[in-house]
């Protein structure tokens, strides 16, 4: 369906692809992986024709429809979320818009004289709408939006009133409703809660078209894709199998290539030693010449391209008392909505609680109450002796000084730290080379999140309160963070939609449901085994 033949592409001074080839065949589901900046988004833009390769060819079979979801959703306002989603479905959306206008006209007393004409036109348009499957389409649009956690009010309200994250879901819903022959999805798992993520996973598993996607959620990718295309160093390498299989295969081929490289280096060293030893002797001249010629013809084995993964040794957190945080009979309301009605909950030293619940269940509110950024209407929240808290929330990114660089921001916080230590810290969180000289005001949301996380963990608190800490982290940074936090001896309370993160780090689960609040000993993996569901909003 789609072929990339020996494509080369350069963006400014950066060479993105060098004679790279790959293919996406009918019904295939491919995961696109590679380090940040390797060219994943560029590849999508080449397939959709938004960019051209410098050399080589991108060919798409005639008549193939492509739906492309990117992080850049553009402007949306003036229509309902349902209308915006249906707009992606082609001609039927224009008919739906006219139908809505005619309905308004029929209800307008000032248009009474034209009523006969309006009703006649309404009949024609309604017939066309039915012909195009419009009513079924609206039902499907609402089904997709419900799957992505929209309430009825949000579906019918002005899309312009939604936050950036919800607009992303509208843009994603448009592509899903369109059901094109090929879906290109660039980070569709960002900004989704766990219930929406699992719904999307099931939708894509049942989708019969071809799919190419990127995702920083390894669990999500592993359950959908059956092939991996890796972008690295300008090349495209295809691996058959899911993400886990790719990780194993890559490690194995790296090991084999290293062994080949080492063998060849040992052989070359031996030959060079012989040449060096006998080059001045006339009796060995023929042998020396023969070996020199042989060496010149040998094709050199390259050492494996190793991904630079910087592991940072975070210093140990100071010890706290046994009781870290205690909530007694906590009541909390927002307007006429009751979030908590007499909540009792305690976090003890070395406990790692993941908080689970559907949108609006009160996950972030609980974290805010404990962090002190929200107050209970009644009841008490007490933080224990010697507790040093680190609170990560999305708004924490707003307090960075925009005029300071990444490195200055770290220096301001840790004036006693050595330059090498701070550079290593920055490198761990994806700021290598000149990135440390970027001013905070030009950082993306993801870069700001990584910088805030770096500042928090360099001088670690003994109680981490984390609200969606992995939202903007790529796979490698996420792995580094999981590795660092596995050895962390303090207490943790966190919300995350990343099942790998939940499974690796939790040892307790707090589940918030409309029926009540449940506490589970054992982590997320045990919770799934015991309840038979991966999230509270899903039922087995």
Short mmCIF file of C-alpha atoms in Angstrom, two decimals:
data_model
loop_
_atom_site.label_atom_id
_atom_site.label_comp_id
_atom_site.label_asym_id
_atom_site.label_seq_id
_atom_site.Cartn_x
_atom_site.Cartn_y
_atom_site.Cartn_z
CA UNK A 1 0.00 0.00 0.00
CA UNK A 2 2.76 2.42 0.99
CA UNK A 3 6.41 2.04 0.03
CA UNK A 4 9.47 4.11 0.88
CA UNK A 5 12.23 3.32 -1.60
CA UNK A 6 15.80 4.51 -0.86
CA UNK A 7 14.64 7.83 0.56
CA UNK A 8 17.12 10.47 1.70
CA UNK A 9 16.09 13.58 3.59
CA UNK A 10 17.97 16.43 5.23
CA UNK A 11 16.41 19.09 7.50
CA UNK A 12 18.85 22.00 7.73
CA UNK A 13 22.14 20.46 8.89
CA UNK A 14 20.48 17.31 10.22
CA UNK A 15 20.51 14.23 7.97
CA UNK A 16 17.27 12.40 8.79
CA UNK A 17 17.29 9.54 6.25
CA UNK A 18 20.05 8.04 4.09
CA UNK A 19 18.76 5.67 1.37
CA UNK A 20 16.18 4.28 3.80
CA UNK A 21 13.49 1.79 2.73
CA UNK A 22 10.39 0.33 4.38
CA UNK A 23 6.82 -0.73 3.49
CA UNK A 24 3.37 -0.72 5.05
CA UNK A 25 1.18 -3.50 3.64
CA UNK A 26 -2.59 -4.01 3.76
CA UNK A 27 -3.83 -4.75 7.28
CA UNK A 28 -0.38 -4.44 8.90
CA UNK A 29 0.01 -2.77 12.29
CA UNK A 30 3.45 -1.18 12.67
CA UNK A 31 5.05 0.60 15.62
CA UNK A 32 7.50 3.34 14.67
CA UNK A 33 10.32 3.75 17.21
CA UNK A 34 13.52 5.74 17.54
CA UNK A 35 15.18 8.36 19.74
CA UNK A 36 13.69 11.85 20.04
CA UNK A 37 14.47 13.85 16.90
CA UNK A 38 15.26 10.72 14.84
CA UNK A 39 12.61 11.64 12.24
CA UNK A 40 9.37 9.84 13.19
CA UNK A 41 7.15 12.87 12.49
CA UNK A 42 9.13 13.62 9.29
CA UNK A 43 8.36 10.09 8.08
CA UNK A 44 4.63 10.67 8.59
CA UNK A 45 4.84 13.99 6.73
CA UNK A 46 6.63 12.28 3.81
CA UNK A 47 3.88 9.64 3.58
CA UNK A 48 1.10 12.26 3.63
CA UNK A 49 2.89 14.39 1.03
CA UNK A 50 3.39 17.36 3.39
CA UNK A 51 7.11 17.01 2.70
CA UNK A 52 9.10 15.57 -0.21
CA UNK A 53 12.19 13.35 0.05
CA UNK A 54 15.44 14.85 -1.31
CA UNK A 55 16.10 11.54 -3.09
CA UNK A 56 14.21 8.28 -3.51
CA UNK A 57 10.49 7.75 -3.75
CA UNK A 58 7.42 7.52 -1.52
CA UNK A 59 4.61 5.68 -3.31
CA UNK A 60 1.02 5.24 -2.12
CA UNK A 61 -1.33 2.90 -4.01
CA UNK A 62 -4.04 4.64 -6.02
CA UNK A 63 -7.30 5.29 -4.14
CA UNK A 64 -5.82 4.61 -0.66
CA UNK A 65 -7.29 6.95 1.99
CA UNK A 66 -4.98 8.09 4.79
CA UNK A 67 -6.00 9.50 8.18
CA UNK A 68 -3.16 11.31 9.98
CA UNK A 69 -3.36 12.26 13.67
CA UNK A 70 -0.60 14.57 14.86
CA UNK A 71 -0.02 16.54 18.07
CA UNK A 72 -0.67 19.79 16.18
CA UNK A 73 -4.50 19.88 16.26
CA UNK A 74 -5.02 23.46 15.02
CA UNK A 75 -7.93 25.76 15.84
CA UNK A 76 -11.33 24.41 16.87
CA UNK A 77 -14.32 26.52 17.93
CA UNK A 78 -17.88 27.43 17.03
CA UNK A 79 -19.18 23.86 16.67
CA UNK A 80 -20.06 21.02 19.01
CA UNK A 81 -17.51 18.24 19.56
CA UNK A 82 -19.87 15.83 17.72
CA UNK A 83 -20.11 18.15 14.68
CA UNK A 84 -16.31 18.58 14.68
CA UNK A 85 -15.79 14.81 14.69
CA UNK A 86 -18.39 14.21 11.98
CA UNK A 87 -16.72 16.90 9.87
CA UNK A 88 -13.85 14.48 9.31
CA UNK A 89 -16.20 12.00 7.63
CA UNK A 90 -16.46 13.85 4.31
CA UNK A 91 -19.60 15.07 2.43
CA UNK A 92 -22.07 13.99 5.12
CA UNK A 93 -20.74 16.70 7.45
CA UNK A 94 -21.75 19.51 5.04
CA UNK A 95 -25.26 18.00 4.79
CA UNK A 96 -25.44 17.77 8.61
CA UNK A 97 -24.47 21.46 8.89
CA UNK A 98 -27.25 22.48 6.44
CA UNK A 99 -29.75 20.31 8.33
CA UNK A 100 -28.87 22.12 11.59
CA UNK A 101 -29.27 25.54 9.89
CA UNK A 102 -32.70 24.55 8.50
CA UNK A 103 -33.82 23.35 11.95
CA UNK A 104 -32.92 26.79 13.36
CA UNK A 105 -34.73 28.48 10.48
CA UNK A 106 -37.90 26.46 11.15
CA UNK A 107 -37.87 27.65 14.76
CA UNK A 108 -37.34 31.30 13.75
CA UNK A 109 -40.64 33.32 13.77
CA UNK A 110 -39.05 35.97 11.50
CA UNK A 111 -38.79 33.35 8.73
CA UNK A 112 -42.49 32.39 8.83
CA UNK A 113 -43.07 33.66 5.26
CA UNK A 114 -40.39 31.29 3.90
CA UNK A 115 -41.59 28.30 5.93
CA UNK A 116 -42.99 26.29 3.02
CA UNK A 117 -39.72 26.62 1.12
CA UNK A 118 -37.66 25.81 4.24
CA UNK A 119 -39.71 22.68 5.01
CA UNK A 120 -39.42 21.50 1.41
CA UNK A 121 -35.65 21.99 1.45
CA UNK A 122 -35.45 20.28 4.86
CA UNK A 123 -37.15 17.19 3.40
CA UNK A 124 -34.62 17.06 0.54
CA UNK A 125 -31.62 17.53 2.83
CA UNK A 126 -32.93 15.02 5.35
CA UNK A 127 -33.33 12.45 2.56
CA UNK A 128 -29.73 13.06 1.45
CA UNK A 129 -28.53 12.81 5.08
CA UNK A 130 -30.25 9.42 5.48
CA UNK A 131 -28.85 8.26 2.12
CA UNK A 132 -25.32 9.03 3.34
CA UNK A 133 -25.92 7.15 6.61
CA UNK A 134 -25.87 10.40 8.59
CA UNK A 135 -27.94 9.25 11.55
CA UNK A 136 -25.83 6.12 11.96
CA UNK A 137 -22.72 8.30 11.65
CA UNK A 138 -23.80 10.58 14.48
CA UNK A 139 -24.40 7.52 16.64
CA UNK A 140 -20.90 6.24 15.79
CA UNK A 141 -19.37 9.67 16.49
CA UNK A 142 -20.97 9.71 19.93
CA UNK A 143 -19.80 6.13 20.55
CA UNK A 144 -16.20 7.08 19.71
CA UNK A 145 -16.33 10.23 21.88
CA UNK A 146 -17.83 8.21 24.77
CA UNK A 147 -14.97 5.72 24.37
CA UNK A 148 -12.57 8.66 24.76
CA UNK A 149 -14.37 9.63 28.03
CA UNK A 150 -16.54 12.53 26.77
CA UNK A 151 -19.76 13.18 28.70
CA UNK A 152 -22.95 14.02 26.74
CA UNK A 153 -22.61 17.70 27.76
CA UNK A 154 -19.04 17.83 26.43
CA UNK A 155 -20.13 16.20 23.15
CA UNK A 156 -22.82 18.83 22.58
CA UNK A 157 -20.95 21.86 23.97
CA UNK A 158 -18.71 24.23 21.98
CA UNK A 159 -15.46 22.47 21.18
CA UNK A 160 -13.68 25.83 21.67
CA UNK A 161 -14.35 25.66 25.43
CA UNK A 162 -12.34 22.43 25.76
CA UNK A 163 -8.73 22.30 27.01
CA UNK A 164 -5.87 21.41 24.65
CA UNK A 165 -5.85 17.78 25.85
CA UNK A 166 -9.58 17.32 25.13
CA UNK A 167 -9.22 18.97 21.69
CA UNK A 168 -6.54 16.35 20.96
CA UNK A 169 -9.14 13.67 21.72
CA UNK A 170 -11.60 15.35 19.31
CA UNK A 171 -8.92 15.33 16.57
CA UNK A 172 -8.22 11.65 17.30
CA UNK A 173 -11.95 10.82 17.23
CA UNK A 174 -12.21 12.38 13.74
CA UNK A 175 -9.61 9.94 12.39
CA UNK A 176 -11.19 6.94 14.16
CA UNK A 177 -14.65 7.78 12.80
CA UNK A 178 -13.25 8.24 9.30
CA UNK A 179 -11.94 4.62 9.30
CA UNK A 180 -9.49 5.29 6.45
CA UNK A 181 -7.52 2.53 4.67
CA UNK A 182 -4.40 3.68 6.53
CA UNK A 183 -4.10 5.38 9.92
CA UNK A 184 -0.94 7.26 10.84
CA UNK A 185 -1.09 8.01 14.56
CA UNK A 186 1.61 10.18 16.15
CA UNK A 187 1.45 9.67 19.93
CA UNK A 188 -2.29 8.88 20.19
CA UNK A 189 -1.82 7.69 23.79
CA UNK A 190 -0.82 11.16 25.07
CA UNK A 191 -3.46 13.03 27.10
CA UNK A 192 -5.62 9.91 27.57
CA UNK A 193 -6.73 8.51 30.91
CA UNK A 194 -6.40 4.77 31.49
CA UNK A 195 -10.03 3.94 30.56
CA UNK A 196 -9.77 5.84 27.24
CA UNK A 197 -6.40 4.26 26.55
CA UNK A 198 -7.77 0.73 26.99
CA UNK A 199 -10.84 1.59 24.85
CA UNK A 200 -8.54 2.92 22.08
CA UNK A 201 -6.36 -0.19 22.34
CA UNK A 202 -9.40 -2.42 21.76
CA UNK A 203 -10.64 -0.20 18.91
CA UNK A 204 -7.27 -0.40 17.12
CA UNK A 205 -7.02 -4.15 17.68
CA UNK A 206 -10.33 -4.51 15.82
CA UNK A 207 -9.45 -2.00 13.08
CA UNK A 208 -8.99 -3.83 9.76
CA UNK A 209 -6.99 -1.16 7.91
CA UNK A 210 -3.22 -0.63 8.01
CA UNK A 211 -1.77 1.25 10.97
CA UNK A 212 1.54 2.98 11.66
CA UNK A 213 1.91 4.62 15.04
CA UNK A 214 4.34 6.05 17.56
CA UNK A 215 3.72 5.84 21.30
CA UNK A 216 5.67 6.39 24.50
CA UNK A 217 3.49 3.73 26.14
CA UNK A 218 5.18 0.38 25.62
CA UNK A 219 2.27 -1.68 26.98
CA UNK A 220 -0.17 0.04 24.60
CA UNK A 221 2.13 -0.45 21.62
CA UNK A 222 2.93 -4.05 22.49
CA UNK A 223 -0.74 -5.04 22.49
CA UNK A 224 -1.48 -3.54 19.06
CA UNK A 225 1.51 -3.76 16.71
CA UNK A 226 2.89 -6.89 15.08
CA UNK A 227 5.92 -5.26 13.47
CA UNK A 228 8.41 -2.54 14.46
CA UNK A 229 10.17 -0.08 12.17
CA UNK A 230 13.12 1.57 13.89
CA UNK A 231 14.56 4.91 12.78
CA UNK A 232 18.15 5.30 13.89
CA UNK A 233 21.13 7.05 12.31
CA UNK A 234 19.27 7.72 9.04
CA UNK A 235 18.31 4.06 8.47
CA UNK A 236 14.96 2.25 8.71
CA UNK A 237 15.20 -1.27 10.15
CA UNK A 238 12.18 -3.59 10.25
CA UNK A 239 11.65 -6.16 13.00
CA UNK A 240 8.84 -8.75 12.93
CA UNK A 241 7.02 -8.95 16.27
CA UNK A 242 5.80 -6.58 19.00
CA UNK A 243 7.76 -4.05 21.05
CA UNK A 244 9.06 -6.53 23.65
CA UNK A 245 10.29 -8.84 20.87
CA UNK A 246 11.99 -5.87 19.18
CA UNK A 247 13.84 -4.97 22.41
CA UNK A 248 15.13 -8.57 22.69
CA UNK A 249 16.04 -8.79 18.98
CA UNK A 250 17.84 -5.47 19.04
CA UNK A 251 19.89 -6.51 22.08
CA UNK A 252 20.73 -9.85 20.43
CA UNK A 253 21.80 -8.30 17.10
CA UNK A 254 23.85 -5.69 19.00
CA UNK A 255 25.59 -8.52 20.88
CA UNK A 256 26.28 -10.45 17.65
CA UNK A 257 27.61 -7.36 15.88
CA UNK A 258 29.85 -6.53 18.84
CA UNK A 259 31.24 -10.10 18.80
CA UNK A 260 31.90 -9.85 15.01
CA UNK A 261 33.54 -6.46 15.47
CA UNK A 262 35.74 -7.75 18.33
CA UNK A 263 36.80 -10.83 16.30
CA UNK A 264 37.70 -8.71 13.30
CA UNK A 265 39.60 -6.19 15.42
CA UNK A 266 41.62 -9.03 17.01
CA UNK A 267 42.42 -10.47 13.55
CA UNK A 268 43.40 -7.04 12.18
CA UNK A 269 45.63 -6.36 15.19
CA UNK A 270 47.37 -9.73 14.63
CA UNK A 271 47.92 -9.04 10.91
CA UNK A 272 49.16 -5.48 11.55
CA UNK A 273 51.56 -6.80 14.18
CA UNK A 274 53.01 -9.29 11.63
CA UNK A 275 53.35 -6.52 8.97
CA UNK A 276 55.00 -4.16 11.45
CA UNK A 277 57.41 -6.87 12.61
CA UNK A 278 58.57 -8.12 9.19
CA UNK A 279 58.17 -5.08 6.88
CA UNK A 280 61.89 -4.26 7.03
CA UNK A 281 63.03 -7.84 6.19
CA UNK A 282 63.63 -8.61 2.51
CA UNK A 283 63.01 -12.35 3.13
CA UNK A 284 59.40 -11.60 4.17
CA UNK A 285 58.66 -8.88 1.60
CA UNK A 286 56.26 -11.02 -0.50
CA UNK A 287 54.33 -12.20 2.56
CA UNK A 288 54.08 -8.65 3.93
CA UNK A 289 52.79 -7.30 0.57
CA UNK A 290 50.26 -10.12 0.30
CA UNK A 291 48.89 -9.40 3.77
CA UNK A 292 48.73 -5.63 3.15
CA UNK A 293 46.65 -6.27 -0.02
CA UNK A 294 44.37 -8.71 1.85
CA UNK A 295 43.74 -6.14 4.61
CA UNK A 296 42.87 -3.46 2.07
CA UNK A 297 40.16 -5.70 0.57
CA UNK A 298 38.54 -6.68 3.87
CA UNK A 299 35.15 -5.05 4.45
CA UNK A 300 35.25 -3.51 7.89
CA UNK A 301 32.59 -4.51 10.45
CA UNK A 302 31.10 -1.45 12.15
CA UNK A 303 30.66 -1.49 15.93
CA UNK A 304 26.96 -1.53 16.93
CA UNK A 305 25.26 1.86 17.22
CA UNK A 306 24.53 2.01 20.91
CA UNK A 307 21.71 4.14 22.23
CA UNK A 308 23.06 6.50 24.81
CA UNK A 309 21.13 5.70 27.97
CA UNK A 310 22.38 7.74 30.88
CA UNK A 311 21.64 6.15 34.22
CA UNK A 312 21.77 8.69 37.02
CA UNK A 313 22.58 7.60 40.52
CA UNK A 314 20.08 9.63 42.53
CA UNK A 315 21.22 10.20 46.12
CA UNK A 316 19.19 8.37 48.81
CA UNK A 317 16.28 10.24 50.40
CA UNK A 318 16.48 11.07 54.12
CA UNK A 319 14.41 8.75 56.32
CA UNK A 320 10.96 9.93 57.43
CA UNK A 321 8.84 8.78 60.35
CA UNK A 322 6.56 5.74 59.90
CA UNK A 323 3.39 7.83 59.36
CA UNK A 324 3.91 9.92 56.23
CA UNK A 325 0.42 11.35 55.57
CA UNK A 326 -2.89 10.86 57.39
CA UNK A 327 -6.35 11.96 56.22
CA UNK A 328 -9.18 11.76 58.75
CA UNK A 329 -12.89 12.23 57.89
CA UNK A 330 -12.04 14.44 54.93
CA UNK A 331 -14.95 16.12 53.12
CA UNK A 332 -14.45 17.97 49.84
CA UNK A 333 -16.97 19.49 47.44
CA UNK A 334 -16.69 21.53 44.25
CA UNK A 335 -19.96 23.41 43.78
CA UNK A 336 -22.74 20.84 44.11
CA UNK A 337 -20.38 17.91 43.40
CA UNK A 338 -19.23 15.88 46.40
CA UNK A 339 -15.73 14.50 45.80
CA UNK A 340 -15.04 13.10 49.28
CA UNK A 341 -17.52 12.39 52.03
CA UNK A 342 -15.56 11.34 55.12
CA UNK A 343 -12.38 9.92 53.55
CA UNK A 344 -9.95 8.11 55.86
CA UNK A 345 -6.61 7.23 54.31
CA UNK A 346 -3.01 6.81 55.44
CA UNK A 347 0.37 6.60 53.68
CA UNK A 348 3.17 4.91 55.62
CA UNK A 349 6.92 4.84 55.00
CA UNK A 350 7.99 2.79 51.94
CA UNK A 351 4.41 2.42 50.72
CA UNK A 352 3.90 3.24 47.03
CA UNK A 353 0.25 3.99 46.38
CA UNK A 354 -1.13 4.33 42.88
CA UNK A 355 -4.49 6.13 42.83
CA UNK A 356 -7.04 4.86 40.34
CA UNK A 357 -10.46 6.13 39.28
CA UNK A 358 -12.41 7.44 36.29
CA UNK A 359 -12.26 11.11 35.24
CA UNK A 360 -13.71 13.28 38.00
CA UNK A 361 -13.34 10.61 40.71
CA UNK A 362 -11.00 12.89 42.69
CA UNK A 363 -7.51 11.53 41.92
CA UNK A 364 -5.82 14.91 41.43
CA UNK A 365 -7.89 16.41 44.28
CA UNK A 366 -6.48 13.82 46.70
CA UNK A 367 -2.93 14.69 45.63
CA UNK A 368 -3.66 18.43 46.01
CA UNK A 369 -5.11 17.91 49.51
CA UNK A 370 -2.00 16.03 50.61
CA UNK A 371 0.36 18.53 48.93
CA UNK A 372 -1.49 21.42 50.62
CA UNK A 373 -2.53 23.15 47.39
CA UNK A 374 -6.19 22.43 48.24
CA UNK A 375 -7.89 22.50 51.66
CA UNK A 376 -10.53 20.05 52.91
CA UNK A 377 -13.99 21.49 53.65
CA UNK A 378 -13.98 19.40 56.82
CA UNK A 379 -11.70 16.83 58.44
CA UNK A 380 -7.90 16.91 58.69
CA UNK A 381 -4.82 16.25 56.58
CA UNK A 382 -1.63 15.72 58.60
CA UNK A 383 1.88 15.25 57.25
CA UNK A 384 4.19 13.16 59.47
CA UNK A 385 7.45 13.98 61.23
CA UNK A 386 10.61 14.55 59.11
CA UNK A 387 8.60 14.31 55.88
CA UNK A 388 10.12 16.22 52.97
CA UNK A 389 7.58 16.24 50.15
CA UNK A 390 8.13 16.57 46.40
CA UNK A 391 4.96 17.37 44.46
CA UNK A 392 4.89 17.04 40.67
CA UNK A 393 1.82 18.37 38.88
CA UNK A 394 1.30 19.81 35.41
CA UNK A 395 1.05 23.38 36.82
CA UNK A 396 4.52 23.00 38.41
CA UNK A 397 5.89 23.77 34.93
CA UNK A 398 4.47 27.30 35.08
CA UNK A 399 6.86 28.35 37.84
CA UNK A 400 10.03 27.98 35.73
CA UNK A 401 11.79 31.30 35.05
CA UNK A 402 11.43 31.72 31.28
CA UNK A 403 14.59 33.82 30.93
CA UNK A 404 16.91 31.27 32.56
CA UNK A 405 18.45 28.44 30.52
CA UNK A 406 17.98 24.77 31.44
CA UNK A 407 21.47 24.67 32.96
CA UNK A 408 21.04 27.97 34.85
CA UNK A 409 17.74 26.70 36.23
CA UNK A 410 19.52 23.63 37.65
CA UNK A 411 22.43 25.78 38.94
CA UNK A 412 20.03 28.19 40.67
CA UNK A 413 18.47 25.29 42.56
CA UNK A 414 21.75 23.47 43.36
CA UNK A 415 24.54 26.10 43.65
CA UNK A 416 26.83 23.65 45.50
CA UNK A 417 26.66 20.95 42.78
CA UNK A 418 29.52 20.40 40.33
CA UNK A 419 29.09 21.23 36.62
CA UNK A 420 29.71 17.57 35.62
CA UNK A 421 27.06 16.32 38.02
CA UNK A 422 24.44 18.80 36.75
CA UNK A 423 25.28 18.02 33.11
CA UNK A 424 24.81 14.29 33.85
CA UNK A 425 21.47 15.10 35.51
CA UNK A 426 20.37 17.16 32.48
CA UNK A 427 21.49 14.35 30.15
CA UNK A 428 19.37 11.79 32.03
CA UNK A 429 16.29 13.83 31.37
CA UNK A 430 16.99 14.29 27.68
CA UNK A 431 18.96 17.57 27.68
CA UNK A 432 22.22 16.76 25.91
CA UNK A 433 24.72 19.02 24.14
CA UNK A 434 23.36 22.48 23.35
CA UNK A 435 19.91 21.64 24.78
CA UNK A 436 21.11 22.79 28.20
CA UNK A 437 21.50 26.33 26.78
CA UNK A 438 17.82 26.58 25.74
CA UNK A 439 15.83 29.23 27.60
CA UNK A 440 12.94 27.82 29.64
CA UNK A 441 10.40 29.95 27.74
CA UNK A 442 11.10 28.09 24.47
CA UNK A 443 10.84 24.60 26.00
CA UNK A 444 8.00 22.33 24.91
CA UNK A 445 5.56 20.97 27.52
CA UNK A 446 7.51 17.73 27.58
CA UNK A 447 10.87 19.46 28.10
CA UNK A 448 9.47 21.58 30.95
CA UNK A 449 8.07 18.46 32.62
CA UNK A 450 11.46 16.74 32.37
CA UNK A 451 13.28 19.75 33.83
CA UNK A 452 10.87 20.00 36.80
CA UNK A 453 11.30 16.25 37.41
CA UNK A 454 15.10 16.56 37.28
CA UNK A 455 15.07 19.39 39.84
CA UNK A 456 12.85 17.38 42.15
CA UNK A 457 14.88 14.16 42.08
CA UNK A 458 18.42 15.55 42.32
CA UNK A 459 17.90 16.32 46.00
CA UNK A 460 15.21 13.71 46.58
CA UNK A 461 12.35 14.18 49.02
CA UNK A 462 11.27 11.19 51.11
CA UNK A 463 7.66 11.49 49.96
CA UNK A 464 6.90 11.81 46.23
CA UNK A 465 3.44 12.97 45.17
CA UNK A 466 3.25 12.63 41.38
CA UNK A 467 0.33 13.55 39.13
CA UNK A 468 0.83 11.94 35.68
CA UNK A 469 4.66 12.12 35.83
CA UNK A 470 5.11 10.14 32.60
CA UNK A 471 2.81 12.27 30.40
CA UNK A 472 5.61 13.84 28.39
CA UNK A 473 8.42 11.33 28.83
CA UNK A 474 9.75 9.24 25.94
CA UNK A 475 10.31 5.49 26.35
CA UNK A 476 14.00 5.78 27.28
CA UNK A 477 13.52 8.55 29.87
CA UNK A 478 10.58 6.63 31.33
CA UNK A 479 12.74 3.50 31.70
CA UNK A 480 15.48 5.53 33.38
CA UNK A 481 12.92 7.02 35.79
CA UNK A 482 11.44 3.60 36.63
CA UNK A 483 14.94 2.20 37.26
CA UNK A 484 15.79 5.15 39.55
CA UNK A 485 12.49 4.98 41.47
CA UNK A 486 12.69 1.20 41.98
CA UNK A 487 15.56 1.81 44.39
CA UNK A 488 13.84 4.81 46.02
CA UNK A 489 13.22 4.16 49.71
CA UNK A 490 10.70 6.91 50.45
CA UNK A 491 6.92 6.80 50.17
CA UNK A 492 5.06 7.47 46.92
CA UNK A 493 1.54 8.50 46.00
CA UNK A 494 0.92 8.79 42.27
CA UNK A 495 -1.55 8.92 39.42
CA UNK A 496 -0.49 7.54 36.04
CA UNK A 497 -2.15 6.09 32.93
CA UNK A 498 1.01 4.16 32.02
CA UNK A 499 0.42 0.50 32.94
CA UNK A 500 4.12 -0.38 32.78
CA UNK A 501 4.91 2.44 35.25
CA UNK A 502 2.01 1.35 37.51
CA UNK A 503 3.06 -2.31 37.48
CA UNK A 504 6.76 -1.63 38.10
CA UNK A 505 6.43 0.89 40.95
CA UNK A 506 3.23 0.42 42.98
CA UNK A 507 2.86 -1.81 46.01
CA UNK A 508 -0.58 -0.51 47.07
CA UNK A 509 -3.70 0.56 45.11
CA UNK A 510 -6.30 3.13 46.17
CA UNK A 511 -9.39 2.77 43.95
CA UNK A 512 -11.93 5.63 43.85
CA UNK A 513 -15.33 4.56 42.54
CA UNK A 514 -18.89 5.96 42.78
CA UNK A 515 -19.74 2.93 44.93
CA UNK A 516 -16.98 3.71 47.42
CA UNK A 517 -13.25 3.76 48.05
CA UNK A 518 -11.29 0.49 48.07
CA UNK A 519 -7.75 -0.15 49.24
CA UNK A 520 -5.72 -3.08 47.94
CA UNK A 521 -2.51 -4.48 49.39
CA UNK A 522 -0.16 -5.48 46.57
CA UNK A 523 0.53 -3.38 43.49
CA UNK A 524 -1.19 -2.80 40.16
CA UNK A 525 -0.44 -6.29 38.80
CA UNK A 526 -2.14 -7.90 41.82
CA UNK A 527 -5.05 -5.44 41.50
CA UNK A 528 -5.64 -6.56 37.88
CA UNK A 529 -5.51 -10.23 38.94
CA UNK A 530 -7.91 -9.71 41.83
CA UNK A 531 -10.48 -7.49 40.11
CA UNK A 532 -10.24 -8.89 36.57
CA UNK A 533 -10.06 -5.32 35.19
CA UNK A 534 -7.25 -2.94 34.26
CA UNK A 535 -9.05 0.22 35.39
CA UNK A 536 -12.01 1.01 37.68
CA UNK A 537 -14.22 2.24 34.81
CA UNK A 538 -13.98 -1.10 32.98
CA UNK A 539 -15.85 -4.20 33.92
CA UNK A 540 -14.70 -7.74 33.11
#
